[in-house]
Coordinates of C-alpha atoms in Angstrom, one line a residue:
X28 CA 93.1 24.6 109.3
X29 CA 90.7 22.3 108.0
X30 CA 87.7 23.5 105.5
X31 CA 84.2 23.3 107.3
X32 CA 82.3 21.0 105.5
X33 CA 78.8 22.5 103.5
X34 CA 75.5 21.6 104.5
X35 CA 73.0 20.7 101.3
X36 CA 69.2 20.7 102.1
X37 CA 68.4 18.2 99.3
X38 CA 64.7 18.8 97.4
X39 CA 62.4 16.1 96.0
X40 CA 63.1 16.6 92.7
X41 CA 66.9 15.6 93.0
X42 CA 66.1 12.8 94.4
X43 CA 63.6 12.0 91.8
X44 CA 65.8 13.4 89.1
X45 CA 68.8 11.1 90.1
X46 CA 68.3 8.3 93.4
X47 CA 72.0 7.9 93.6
X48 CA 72.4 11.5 94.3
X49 CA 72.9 10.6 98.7
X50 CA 76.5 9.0 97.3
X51 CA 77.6 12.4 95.3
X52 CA 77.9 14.9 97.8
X53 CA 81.2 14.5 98.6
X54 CA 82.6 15.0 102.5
X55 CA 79.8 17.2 102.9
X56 CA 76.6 16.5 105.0
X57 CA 73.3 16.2 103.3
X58 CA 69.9 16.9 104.8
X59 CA 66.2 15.6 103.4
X60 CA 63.7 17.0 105.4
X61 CA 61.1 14.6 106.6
X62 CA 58.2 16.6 104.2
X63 CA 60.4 15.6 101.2
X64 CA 60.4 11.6 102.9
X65 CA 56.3 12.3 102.4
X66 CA 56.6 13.7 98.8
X67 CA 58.5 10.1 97.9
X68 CA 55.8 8.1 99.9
X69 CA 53.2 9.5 97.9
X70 CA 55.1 8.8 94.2
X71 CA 56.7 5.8 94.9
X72 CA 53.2 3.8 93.5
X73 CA 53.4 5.2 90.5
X74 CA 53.6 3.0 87.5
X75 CA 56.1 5.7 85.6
X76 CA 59.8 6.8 86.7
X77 CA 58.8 9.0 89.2
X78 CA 57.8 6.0 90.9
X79 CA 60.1 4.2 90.5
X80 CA 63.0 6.7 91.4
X81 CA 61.2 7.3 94.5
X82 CA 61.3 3.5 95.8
X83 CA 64.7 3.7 93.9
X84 CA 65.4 6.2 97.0
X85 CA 64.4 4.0 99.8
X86 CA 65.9 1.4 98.3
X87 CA 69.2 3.6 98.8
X88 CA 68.3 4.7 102.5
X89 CA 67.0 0.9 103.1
X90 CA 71.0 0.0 103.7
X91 CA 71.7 2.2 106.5
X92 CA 70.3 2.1 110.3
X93 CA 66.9 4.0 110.2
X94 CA 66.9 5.1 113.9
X95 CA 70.4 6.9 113.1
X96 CA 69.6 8.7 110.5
X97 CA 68.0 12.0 112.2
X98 CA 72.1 11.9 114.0
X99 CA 73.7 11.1 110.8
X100 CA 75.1 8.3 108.8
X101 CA 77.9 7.9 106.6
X102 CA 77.4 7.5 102.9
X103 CA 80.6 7.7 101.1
X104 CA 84.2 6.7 101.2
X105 CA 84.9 10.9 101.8
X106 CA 83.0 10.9 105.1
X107 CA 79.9 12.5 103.6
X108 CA 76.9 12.5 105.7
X109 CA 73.3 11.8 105.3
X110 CA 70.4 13.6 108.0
X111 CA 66.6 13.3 108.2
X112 CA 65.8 16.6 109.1
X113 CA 62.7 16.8 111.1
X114 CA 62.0 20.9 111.3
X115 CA 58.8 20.7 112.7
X116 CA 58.9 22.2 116.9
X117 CA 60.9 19.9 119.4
X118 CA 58.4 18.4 121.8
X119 CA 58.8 19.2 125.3
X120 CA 58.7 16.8 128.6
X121 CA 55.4 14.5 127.8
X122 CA 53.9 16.5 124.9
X123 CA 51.6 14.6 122.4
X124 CA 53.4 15.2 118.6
X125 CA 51.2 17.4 116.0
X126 CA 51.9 15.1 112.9
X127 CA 51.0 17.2 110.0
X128 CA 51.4 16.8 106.3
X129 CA 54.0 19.9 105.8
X130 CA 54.4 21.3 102.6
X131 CA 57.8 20.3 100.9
X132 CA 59.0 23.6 99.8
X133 CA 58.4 25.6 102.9
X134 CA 60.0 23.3 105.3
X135 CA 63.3 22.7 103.1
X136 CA 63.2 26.9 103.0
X137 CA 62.3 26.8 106.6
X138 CA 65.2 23.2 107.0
X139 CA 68.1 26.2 105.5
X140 CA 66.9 28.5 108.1
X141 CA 67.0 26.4 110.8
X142 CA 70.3 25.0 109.9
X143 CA 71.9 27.9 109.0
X144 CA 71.0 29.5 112.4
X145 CA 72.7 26.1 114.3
X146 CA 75.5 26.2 112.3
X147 CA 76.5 29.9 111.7
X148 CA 80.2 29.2 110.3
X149 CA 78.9 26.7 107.5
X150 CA 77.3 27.0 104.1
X151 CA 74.1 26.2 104.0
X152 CA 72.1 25.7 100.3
X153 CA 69.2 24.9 99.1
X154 CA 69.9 22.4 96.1
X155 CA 66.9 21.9 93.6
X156 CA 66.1 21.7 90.2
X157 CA 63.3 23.4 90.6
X158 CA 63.5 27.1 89.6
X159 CA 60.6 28.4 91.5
X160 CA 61.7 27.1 95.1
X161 CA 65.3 28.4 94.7
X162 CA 63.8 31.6 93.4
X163 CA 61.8 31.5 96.8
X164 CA 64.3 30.6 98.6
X165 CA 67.1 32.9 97.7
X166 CA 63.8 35.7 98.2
X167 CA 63.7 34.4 101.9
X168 CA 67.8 34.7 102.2
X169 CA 69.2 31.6 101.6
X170 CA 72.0 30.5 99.4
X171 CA 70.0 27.9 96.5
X172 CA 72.1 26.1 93.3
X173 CA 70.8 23.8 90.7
X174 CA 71.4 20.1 91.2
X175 CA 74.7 19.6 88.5
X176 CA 76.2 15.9 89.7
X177 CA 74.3 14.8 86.0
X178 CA 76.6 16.8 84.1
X179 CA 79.7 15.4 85.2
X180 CA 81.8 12.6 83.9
X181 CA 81.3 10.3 86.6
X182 CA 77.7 10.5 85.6
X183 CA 78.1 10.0 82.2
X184 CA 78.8 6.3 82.8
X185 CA 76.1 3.7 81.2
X186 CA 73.7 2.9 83.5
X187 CA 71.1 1.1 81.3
X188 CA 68.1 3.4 80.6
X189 CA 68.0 7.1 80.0
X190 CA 65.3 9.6 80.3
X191 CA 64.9 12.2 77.3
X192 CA 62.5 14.9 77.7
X193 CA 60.3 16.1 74.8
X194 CA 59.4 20.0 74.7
X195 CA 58.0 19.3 70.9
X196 CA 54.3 18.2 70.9
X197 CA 55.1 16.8 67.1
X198 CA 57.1 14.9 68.4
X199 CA 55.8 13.7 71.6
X200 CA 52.3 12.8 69.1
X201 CA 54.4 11.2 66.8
X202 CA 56.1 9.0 69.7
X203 CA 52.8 8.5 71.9
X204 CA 51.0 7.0 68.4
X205 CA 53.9 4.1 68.1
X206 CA 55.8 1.7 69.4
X207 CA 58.3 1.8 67.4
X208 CA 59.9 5.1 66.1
X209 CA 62.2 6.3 63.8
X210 CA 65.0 8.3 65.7
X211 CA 65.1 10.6 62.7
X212 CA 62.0 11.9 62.5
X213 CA 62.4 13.4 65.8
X214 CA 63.1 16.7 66.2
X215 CA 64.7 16.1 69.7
X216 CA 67.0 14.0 67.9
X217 CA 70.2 15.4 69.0
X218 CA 69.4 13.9 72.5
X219 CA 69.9 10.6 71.2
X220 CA 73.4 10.5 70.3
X221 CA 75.5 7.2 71.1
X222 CA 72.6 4.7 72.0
X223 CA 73.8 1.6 73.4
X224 CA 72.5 -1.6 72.2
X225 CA 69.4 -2.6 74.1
X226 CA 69.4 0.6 75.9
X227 CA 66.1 1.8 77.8
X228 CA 64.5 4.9 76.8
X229 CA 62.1 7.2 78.4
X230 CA 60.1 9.8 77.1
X231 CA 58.8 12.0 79.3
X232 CA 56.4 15.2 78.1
X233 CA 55.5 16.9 81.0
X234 CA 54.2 14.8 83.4
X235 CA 53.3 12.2 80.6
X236 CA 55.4 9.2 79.9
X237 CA 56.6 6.6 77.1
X238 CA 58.9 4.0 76.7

């Protein structure tokens, strides 16, 4: 008997974190709901990475048929499928749409739900990097897990640039004063073990930024 494939309600902040997460999923089915397509819209003019992950993202969904996406699209060699999730009420015969701005976190709690109660014998999670909305998730019943694919060895390739987050606000004064740095002199040092040459660097402090 063949395994039933999990569902993964995919937050904002994966896709931010990492753009090429759509590819990483698997032969399991992935769904954005359409809020989260609104949080990207919003970031992606940004002049930092956010912004540019986000665009990054429709770059990604720019490659596949728009008006198949709410029925599925394939996104890997593993048959791994990609859904924008509208959870907002179905419209019945000749009813004008309500277009609202929804909030992200309560319809990809409210996406789980929904999917959970259509497809009874599959997982369903919530999949964030965001602590609070799995904490609010998992306090509303569903299943929620951290976003890991950036710890595995597939992900570990070079890509070109990196982004290093700085807790230390010596350091983050010492970087945001220069534009050049000593690597030693940072405390966060350790993060920047086996630079490449000509390798792109981002420090981000918060929701501050430096290159």
């Amino acid at each position: 008997m063949a395994k039933s494939k999990h569902i993964f309600v995919v937050d904002t902040c994966v896709l931010l974190h990492d753009p090429d997460c759509l590819y990483k999923f698997e032969d399991n089915d992935i769904y954005i709901p359409l809020a989260c397509i609104d949080d990207l819209d919003e970031i992606k003019t940004r002049k930092d990475t956010s912004g540019w992950a986000a665009r990054e993202v429709f770059r990604n969904l720019d490659q596949y048929d728009i008006q198949q996406m709410t029925k599925g699209v394939v996104v890997n060699d593993k048959g791994g499928k990609l859904f924008i999730y509208n959870n907002e009420a179905p419209l019945t015969r000749n009813e004008k749409p309500a277009i609202t701005r929804v909030n992200s976190d309560n319809a990809i709690i409210d996406s789980a739900h929904s999917l959970k109660a259509s497809n009874p014998k599959r997982k369903v999670v919530i999949v964030s990097k965001d602590t609070g909305l799995r904490v609010r998730g998992i306090s509303w019943g569903c299943l929620a897990e951290n976003y890991k694919s950036d710890m595995l060895s597939e992900n570990n390739l070079y890509q070109g640039f990196r982004i290093v987050e700085i807790e230390d606000n010596e350091d983050w004064e010492y970087l945001s004063e220069r534009q050049e740095c000593k690597i030693e002199k940072l405390k966060c040092a350790g993060k920047l073990e086996n630079i490449n040459p000509n390798e792109f660097i981002c420090f981000r402090f918060g929701n501050l930024s430096v290159l």
